[in-house]
Amino acid sequence: MASALFTPGKLGSLTLPNRLIRSATQDPFGQRDGTCAPEQVALYQEIAQSGVGAIITAYSYISPEARSTGIQVGFATQEQRNSQKKVLDAVHAAGGRLILQLMHAGMNVFLPEKRVEGGKLLAPTGGMTAPNEMTTTELAQADLDKIRADFVDAAKAAKALGFDGVQLHCAHGYLLSQFLDPNSNQRTDSYGGSAENRFRFPGECLTAIREAVGQDYPILVKVNTNCAGEADAAYAQDILYFCRQFEALGADGIELSGYNWLGLGKKKVPTFYLDRAKEIRKAVSLPLILVGGVRKLEEMDAILGAGIDFISASRPFICQPDFYQHLEKGEESPCIGCTKCLGNIWSKEGRRCVKHEIPEGFPKT
C-alpha cells in the first residue's frame, strides 16, 4: 500500500504535492547585514528540486532589534527582502513552494549595542535574567504596537514579493512563545496570567496580519506543545486553547514543536510530540504539521494515520537536501540527530553534517 506521505494536501489556498515540509532551519549562509548568501539560494533550489511539498525559510527577523544571531537572515530592510526574493525565485524556478517564517527574538536578541550602559532588553516580563545575562525590561504598550506593526509590514511585503505564505514563529523561546509560556510571561496586566491573557499578543499579531493580507493568503503558526517544569501540566490544556484560538483567528495550519527539541534529538527520541499532537487533533480541525525526531517512512505513516496532516523535518534535510527522494525510494535518513549541524561545524570543518566529507583545506588552522 502506497504511503499517504506521497499524496497531495492543502494549507488554506496552497496545494502541496505531498505531505512532507522542510521545516525552518537556521542555515549558516546568512551574512552580517542580514542578507542571504549565494549558497543559500543554491541550497533552497536543491531542496525544491527534490520534490518536497514546501519549504519554510530560516527564521527571519522583522526589525533590526528583533535579531537572534549574528548570521541570521532578516526581512527588515529592502536589501534583505531583495536577497530573500532571489531565494524565492530559485525555489519557484525549481517548481517548489516557499513559506517565509517571521520572528522576533524578544529576550534572546543578538544586539551588541544593547550591552552598553543604559541599554534595555525588552521582553514580556521585566526583571528577568535573559540568556545573555542582561536584565529584561517589560515591553510597554507602545513597544507592543510597534512589534505588531513590524509583523504586519513583513507579512505584506512577503505577499507582495510572491512568497507562498508566511509562518508566525510562536515557538522555541522567541518573543511570541515567551508570551505564551508561563515561565517567561509573569505579567500582571491583560497580557499575562491566564491562558487567555498570555495568548492576547500573539493573537493580536495574527489578527493584524490576516486583516492585512486578506483571507486567501496562507498563514501558518509554529507553536510549542509543551513548556518547562511544573507549569507543563497546566500547559497541556493551555495549548489546546491556543490552537483553538489560532484556528478561530484564521490560521491555515499549525506546526507543532516543543521547547525541548534539542535535548530530545540528542537522546534520539522518535516523534517527539506525537502524544500532544493527538490531543490537539481532537481540539481543532485545521491542518496540523508535526516536527521533531521523524526520520523513517513508517514513523511518518503512523503520524499521518493518527490524523496529523503533514510532516515537517529539519536536520534530515541538512544531512540530505534531497531527503524526500530518498523516502520515495524507501530509504532511511542517515541523520543521527547529533545536533552538531546547529553548532560551528560549518566554520570549523566546512561541512554542515558529520555525514558529509570534510572539503580539502579544512579544518582551518
Short mmCIF file of C-alpha atoms in Angstrom, two decimals:
data_model
loop_
_atom_site.label_atom_id
_atom_site.label_comp_id
_atom_site.label_asym_id
_atom_site.label_seq_id
_atom_site.Cartn_x
_atom_site.Cartn_y
_atom_site.Cartn_z
CA MET A 1 0.00 0.00 0.00
CA ALA A 2 1.38 3.39 -1.02
CA SER A 3 2.25 5.82 1.75
CA ALA A 4 -0.08 8.73 2.38
CA LEU A 5 3.06 10.89 2.54
CA PHE A 6 3.10 10.99 -1.24
CA THR A 7 -0.46 12.30 -1.62
CA PRO A 8 -1.41 15.98 -2.07
CA GLY A 9 -2.59 18.19 0.78
CA LYS A 10 -3.82 21.74 1.31
CA LEU A 11 -2.84 24.55 3.63
CA GLY A 12 -5.54 27.12 3.06
CA SER A 13 -5.40 28.10 -0.60
CA LEU A 14 -1.98 26.46 -1.06
CA THR A 15 -1.93 22.96 -2.53
CA LEU A 16 1.14 20.84 -1.79
CA PRO A 17 2.01 17.82 -3.97
CA ASN A 18 2.87 15.71 -0.91
CA ARG A 19 2.79 15.77 2.89
CA LEU A 20 6.47 16.49 3.65
CA ILE A 21 7.65 20.01 4.51
CA ARG A 22 11.19 21.24 5.11
CA SER A 23 10.86 22.90 8.50
CA ALA A 24 12.52 26.24 9.23
CA THR A 25 16.25 25.72 9.70
CA GLN A 26 18.91 28.25 10.57
CA ASP A 27 21.27 27.98 7.63
CA PRO A 28 24.91 29.08 8.03
CA PHE A 29 24.63 31.30 4.97
CA GLY A 30 23.25 34.49 6.48
CA GLN A 31 25.57 37.46 6.14
CA ARG A 32 26.32 40.09 8.75
CA ASP A 33 23.99 42.55 7.06
CA GLY A 34 21.14 40.03 7.30
CA THR A 35 21.06 39.21 3.58
CA CYS A 36 21.18 35.73 2.06
CA ALA A 37 24.46 34.45 0.64
CA PRO A 38 24.51 32.77 -2.79
CA GLU A 39 24.96 29.39 -1.06
CA GLN A 40 21.51 29.74 0.44
CA VAL A 41 19.97 30.32 -2.96
CA ALA A 42 21.63 27.15 -4.27
CA LEU A 43 20.65 25.10 -1.20
CA TYR A 44 16.98 26.02 -1.34
CA GLN A 45 16.88 25.35 -5.06
CA GLU A 46 18.35 21.89 -4.48
CA ILE A 47 15.76 21.11 -1.79
CA ALA A 48 12.94 22.33 -4.04
CA GLN A 49 14.19 20.23 -6.96
CA SER A 50 13.86 17.10 -4.83
CA GLY A 51 10.08 17.50 -4.93
CA VAL A 52 9.39 18.24 -1.26
CA GLY A 53 5.91 19.61 -0.63
CA ALA A 54 7.05 23.01 0.63
CA ILE A 55 10.00 24.75 2.26
CA ILE A 56 9.71 27.02 5.29
CA THR A 57 12.57 29.50 5.31
CA ALA A 58 15.15 30.01 8.00
CA TYR A 59 13.63 32.26 10.68
CA SER A 60 13.72 35.85 9.50
CA TYR A 61 13.72 38.81 11.87
CA ILE A 62 11.13 41.52 11.27
CA SER A 63 13.11 44.52 12.53
CA PRO A 64 16.76 45.30 13.33
CA GLU A 65 16.12 44.96 17.06
CA ALA A 66 14.45 41.54 16.59
CA ARG A 67 17.59 39.67 15.50
CA SER A 68 18.61 36.46 17.27
CA THR A 69 22.13 35.64 15.97
CA GLY A 70 24.89 37.43 14.11
CA ILE A 71 24.40 35.34 10.96
CA GLN A 72 20.61 35.27 10.98
CA VAL A 73 18.79 36.28 7.82
CA GLY A 74 16.48 39.27 8.09
CA PHE A 75 13.36 40.56 6.39
CA ALA A 76 13.50 44.07 7.81
CA THR A 77 15.28 46.12 5.13
CA GLN A 78 14.69 46.34 1.42
CA GLU A 79 18.13 44.89 0.79
CA GLN A 80 17.31 41.87 2.95
CA ARG A 81 13.98 41.41 1.20
CA ASN A 82 15.61 41.63 -2.21
CA SER A 83 18.08 38.92 -1.24
CA GLN A 84 15.27 36.66 0.00
CA LYS A 85 13.48 37.24 -3.30
CA LYS A 86 16.44 35.60 -5.03
CA VAL A 87 15.88 32.51 -2.90
CA LEU A 88 12.18 32.62 -3.68
CA ASP A 89 12.78 32.89 -7.42
CA ALA A 90 15.18 29.93 -7.32
CA VAL A 91 12.64 27.80 -5.46
CA HIS A 92 9.86 28.72 -7.85
CA ALA A 93 12.09 28.03 -10.84
CA ALA A 94 12.60 24.53 -9.43
CA GLY A 95 8.84 24.04 -9.09
CA GLY A 96 8.78 24.45 -5.31
CA ARG A 97 6.79 26.43 -2.78
CA LEU A 98 8.42 28.75 -0.21
CA ILE A 99 6.84 29.96 3.06
CA LEU A 100 8.57 32.78 4.93
CA GLN A 101 8.96 32.36 8.69
CA LEU A 102 8.76 35.64 10.61
CA MET A 103 10.07 36.11 14.13
CA HIS A 104 11.12 38.48 16.90
CA ALA A 105 13.72 37.19 19.35
CA GLY A 106 12.45 39.05 22.42
CA MET A 107 14.82 38.46 25.34
CA ASN A 108 17.03 36.38 23.01
CA VAL A 109 18.01 39.28 20.77
CA PHE A 110 21.54 39.49 19.42
CA LEU A 111 22.39 43.16 19.54
CA PRO A 112 25.82 44.01 20.97
CA GLU A 113 24.85 47.65 21.35
CA LYS A 114 22.25 46.57 23.93
CA ARG A 115 25.07 45.56 26.24
CA VAL A 116 26.34 49.11 26.68
CA GLU A 117 25.45 51.06 29.79
CA GLY A 118 21.85 52.18 29.68
CA GLY A 119 20.79 49.61 27.08
CA LYS A 120 17.43 47.87 27.53
CA LEU A 121 16.48 44.30 26.75
CA LEU A 122 12.75 44.31 26.08
CA ALA A 123 10.75 41.20 26.97
CA PRO A 124 7.22 40.24 28.07
CA THR A 125 8.28 40.45 31.72
CA GLY A 126 10.73 42.84 33.34
CA GLY A 127 13.34 41.92 35.92
CA MET A 128 14.18 38.51 34.46
CA THR A 129 17.68 37.34 33.60
CA ALA A 130 18.00 36.71 29.87
CA PRO A 131 20.34 34.17 28.23
CA ASN A 132 22.86 36.97 27.64
CA GLU A 133 22.72 37.67 31.40
CA MET A 134 21.09 41.09 30.93
CA THR A 135 18.07 42.00 32.99
CA THR A 136 14.90 42.39 30.97
CA THR A 137 12.68 45.46 30.74
CA GLU A 138 8.95 44.84 30.35
CA LEU A 139 7.52 45.71 26.96
CA ALA A 140 5.23 48.73 27.15
CA GLN A 141 2.12 49.17 25.04
CA ALA A 142 3.99 51.37 22.55
CA ASP A 143 6.59 48.60 22.13
CA LEU A 144 3.88 46.02 21.51
CA ASP A 145 2.22 48.28 18.95
CA LYS A 146 5.48 48.66 17.05
CA ILE A 147 6.23 44.94 17.05
CA ARG A 148 2.73 44.13 15.82
CA ALA A 149 3.12 46.70 13.04
CA ASP A 150 6.51 45.21 12.11
CA PHE A 151 4.96 41.75 11.75
CA VAL A 152 2.23 43.19 9.54
CA ASP A 153 4.71 45.11 7.37
CA ALA A 154 6.82 41.99 6.86
CA ALA A 155 3.81 39.82 6.01
CA LYS A 156 2.52 42.34 3.48
CA ALA A 157 5.96 42.53 1.88
CA ALA A 158 6.16 38.73 1.72
CA LYS A 159 2.84 38.57 -0.10
CA ALA A 160 3.86 41.35 -2.50
CA LEU A 161 7.13 39.56 -3.34
CA GLY A 162 5.29 36.33 -4.13
CA PHE A 163 6.04 34.09 -1.15
CA ASP A 164 3.56 31.22 -1.00
CA GLY A 165 2.68 32.05 2.60
CA VAL A 166 4.11 33.18 5.92
CA GLN A 167 4.63 31.42 9.22
CA LEU A 168 4.33 33.25 12.53
CA HIS A 169 7.02 31.87 14.87
CA CYS A 170 5.41 31.31 18.28
CA ALA A 171 7.85 28.60 19.44
CA HIS A 172 11.39 27.90 20.64
CA GLY A 173 11.72 30.65 23.20
CA TYR A 174 11.35 33.65 20.91
CA LEU A 175 9.12 36.62 21.67
CA LEU A 176 5.67 35.26 20.87
CA SER A 177 6.35 31.97 22.65
CA GLN A 178 7.69 34.00 25.59
CA PHE A 179 4.20 35.46 25.86
CA LEU A 180 2.52 32.04 25.68
CA ASP A 181 4.87 30.36 28.18
CA PRO A 182 4.01 30.97 31.86
CA ASN A 183 7.68 30.56 32.76
CA SER A 184 8.63 33.68 30.80
CA ASN A 185 5.36 35.60 30.99
CA GLN A 186 4.74 36.74 34.53
CA ARG A 187 2.96 39.98 33.68
CA THR A 188 0.10 41.16 35.83
CA ASP A 189 -1.75 43.15 33.16
CA SER A 190 -4.08 41.94 30.40
CA TYR A 191 -1.15 40.24 28.61
CA GLY A 192 -0.24 37.90 31.47
CA GLY A 193 -1.65 35.37 33.89
CA SER A 194 -4.41 33.26 32.35
CA ALA A 195 -4.03 31.35 29.09
CA GLU A 196 -6.41 33.87 27.53
CA ASN A 197 -4.24 36.79 28.56
CA ARG A 198 -0.96 35.14 27.58
CA PHE A 199 -2.41 34.45 24.14
CA ARG A 200 -3.56 38.03 23.69
CA PHE A 201 -0.47 39.49 22.00
CA PRO A 202 0.26 36.56 19.63
CA GLY A 203 -3.44 36.64 18.80
CA GLU A 204 -3.32 40.36 18.08
CA CYS A 205 -0.38 39.81 15.73
CA LEU A 206 -2.15 37.00 13.87
CA THR A 207 -5.35 39.04 13.58
CA ALA A 208 -3.50 42.09 12.26
CA ILE A 209 -1.60 40.01 9.71
CA ARG A 210 -4.79 38.31 8.50
CA GLU A 211 -6.51 41.65 8.07
CA ALA A 212 -3.53 42.99 6.12
CA VAL A 213 -3.00 40.08 3.70
CA GLY A 214 -6.60 39.04 3.13
CA GLN A 215 -8.46 35.81 3.69
CA ASP A 216 -6.88 33.76 0.89
CA TYR A 217 -3.20 34.23 1.70
CA PRO A 218 -1.77 31.24 3.64
CA ILE A 219 -0.73 31.97 7.23
CA LEU A 220 0.84 29.23 9.35
CA VAL A 221 1.77 29.28 13.02
CA LYS A 222 4.55 27.38 14.78
CA VAL A 223 3.98 26.73 18.48
CA ASN A 224 5.43 24.76 21.38
CA THR A 225 3.25 21.87 22.54
CA ASN A 226 4.95 21.89 25.95
CA CYS A 227 6.89 24.04 28.37
CA ALA A 228 9.49 23.52 31.07
CA GLY A 229 8.97 22.49 34.68
CA GLU A 230 5.83 22.09 36.75
CA ALA A 231 3.92 24.54 34.56
CA ASP A 232 3.74 21.93 31.79
CA ALA A 233 0.84 20.08 33.42
CA ALA A 234 -1.38 23.16 33.02
CA TYR A 235 0.18 23.99 29.67
CA ALA A 236 -1.14 20.68 28.30
CA GLN A 237 -4.59 22.29 28.50
CA ASP A 238 -3.39 25.77 27.56
CA ILE A 239 -2.04 24.55 24.21
CA LEU A 240 -5.49 23.24 23.31
CA TYR A 241 -6.90 26.71 23.95
CA PHE A 242 -4.09 28.37 21.98
CA CYS A 243 -4.64 26.13 18.96
CA ARG A 244 -8.41 26.67 19.01
CA GLN A 245 -7.77 30.41 19.04
CA PHE A 246 -5.25 30.20 16.20
CA GLU A 247 -7.92 28.42 14.18
CA ALA A 248 -10.63 30.93 15.12
CA LEU A 249 -8.43 33.86 14.10
CA GLY A 250 -7.77 32.48 10.63
CA ALA A 251 -4.56 30.44 10.70
CA ASP A 252 -4.38 27.92 7.84
CA GLY A 253 -2.20 25.42 9.67
CA ILE A 254 -0.24 24.89 12.88
CA GLU A 255 3.23 23.38 13.07
CA LEU A 256 3.66 21.59 16.41
CA SER A 257 7.06 21.65 18.10
CA GLY A 258 8.33 21.97 21.68
CA TYR A 259 10.71 23.82 23.94
CA ASN A 260 12.97 20.76 24.47
CA TRP A 261 13.51 19.61 20.89
CA LEU A 262 17.30 19.93 21.14
CA GLY A 263 17.61 17.59 24.14
CA LEU A 264 15.18 15.05 22.71
CA GLY A 265 17.17 14.98 19.50
CA LYS A 266 20.39 14.19 21.33
CA LYS A 267 18.60 11.33 23.12
CA LYS A 268 17.35 10.05 19.75
CA VAL A 269 13.73 10.07 20.88
CA PRO A 270 11.43 9.41 17.89
CA THR A 271 8.40 11.58 17.05
CA PHE A 272 8.94 13.98 19.94
CA TYR A 273 5.47 15.50 20.30
CA LEU A 274 3.04 12.99 18.84
CA ASP A 275 1.11 12.42 22.07
CA ARG A 276 0.38 16.14 22.47
CA ALA A 277 -0.39 16.39 18.75
CA LYS A 278 -3.04 13.69 19.08
CA GLU A 279 -4.80 15.69 21.79
CA ILE A 280 -4.60 18.87 19.72
CA ARG A 281 -6.07 16.96 16.76
CA LYS A 282 -9.19 16.37 18.85
CA ALA A 283 -9.47 20.09 19.61
CA VAL A 284 -9.13 21.64 16.14
CA SER A 285 -10.00 20.83 12.54
CA LEU A 286 -7.42 22.91 10.66
CA PRO A 287 -4.30 21.18 9.21
CA LEU A 288 -1.61 20.17 11.69
CA ILE A 289 2.09 19.74 10.91
CA LEU A 290 4.28 17.71 13.26
CA VAL A 291 8.02 18.25 13.55
CA GLY A 292 10.66 16.56 15.69
CA GLY A 293 12.56 13.27 15.56
CA VAL A 294 10.92 11.97 12.38
CA ARG A 295 13.32 10.07 10.11
CA LYS A 296 11.57 6.95 8.82
CA LEU A 297 8.69 6.48 6.43
CA GLU A 298 6.90 4.11 8.82
CA GLU A 299 7.05 6.81 11.51
CA MET A 300 5.55 9.29 9.07
CA ASP A 301 2.79 6.85 8.16
CA ALA A 302 1.96 6.41 11.84
CA ILE A 303 1.73 10.17 12.30
CA LEU A 304 -0.46 10.63 9.26
CA GLY A 305 -2.55 7.67 10.40
CA ALA A 306 -3.14 9.48 13.69
CA GLY A 307 -4.83 12.31 11.80
CA ILE A 308 -1.90 14.71 11.57
CA ASP A 309 -1.95 16.22 8.08
CA PHE A 310 1.71 16.95 7.35
CA ILE A 311 5.20 16.00 8.49
CA SER A 312 7.99 18.56 8.72
CA ALA A 313 11.69 17.87 9.19
CA SER A 314 14.80 19.95 9.62
CA ARG A 315 18.02 18.06 10.28
CA PRO A 316 17.37 15.25 7.77
CA PHE A 317 17.40 17.97 5.08
CA ILE A 318 20.71 19.27 6.41
CA CYS A 319 22.11 15.78 6.04
CA GLN A 320 20.40 15.21 2.67
CA PRO A 321 18.86 18.16 0.81
CA ASP A 322 17.17 15.54 -1.39
CA PHE A 323 15.74 13.72 1.64
CA TYR A 324 12.32 13.49 0.01
CA GLN A 325 13.67 11.49 -2.92
CA HIS A 326 15.31 9.02 -0.56
CA LEU A 327 11.96 8.48 1.13
CA GLU A 328 10.40 7.83 -2.27
CA LYS A 329 12.98 5.07 -2.73
CA GLY A 330 12.16 3.59 0.67
CA GLU A 331 15.47 4.65 2.19
CA GLU A 332 16.01 5.81 5.76
CA SER A 333 17.75 9.05 6.64
CA PRO A 334 21.38 8.66 7.78
CA CYS A 335 20.84 11.64 10.11
CA ILE A 336 21.69 10.60 13.69
CA GLY A 337 20.28 13.66 15.43
CA CYS A 338 23.64 14.65 16.90
CA THR A 339 22.79 18.37 16.53
CA LYS A 340 26.36 19.27 15.56
CA CYS A 341 24.84 20.88 12.47
CA LEU A 342 23.45 23.53 14.80
CA GLY A 343 26.88 24.46 16.14
CA ASN A 344 30.01 25.69 14.45
CA ILE A 345 30.82 22.63 12.38
CA TRP A 346 30.42 24.73 9.22
CA SER A 347 33.03 27.31 10.17
CA LYS A 348 35.40 24.74 11.64
CA GLU A 349 35.14 21.97 9.07
CA GLY A 350 33.43 23.41 6.01
CA ARG A 351 30.57 20.93 6.17
CA ARG A 352 27.06 21.08 7.54
CA CYS A 353 26.72 17.48 8.73
CA VAL A 354 29.05 14.88 10.26
CA LYS A 355 27.94 12.52 7.50
CA HIS A 356 29.43 14.82 4.86
CA GLU A 357 33.03 14.71 3.73
CA ILE A 358 35.34 17.45 5.01
CA PRO A 359 36.38 19.54 1.98
CA GLU A 360 40.03 19.80 1.10
CA GLY A 361 41.68 22.60 3.05
CA PHE A 362 39.72 22.01 6.27
CA PRO A 363 39.84 22.09 9.20
CA LYS A 364 41.07 25.64 9.23
CA THR A 365 44.15 26.48 11.29
#
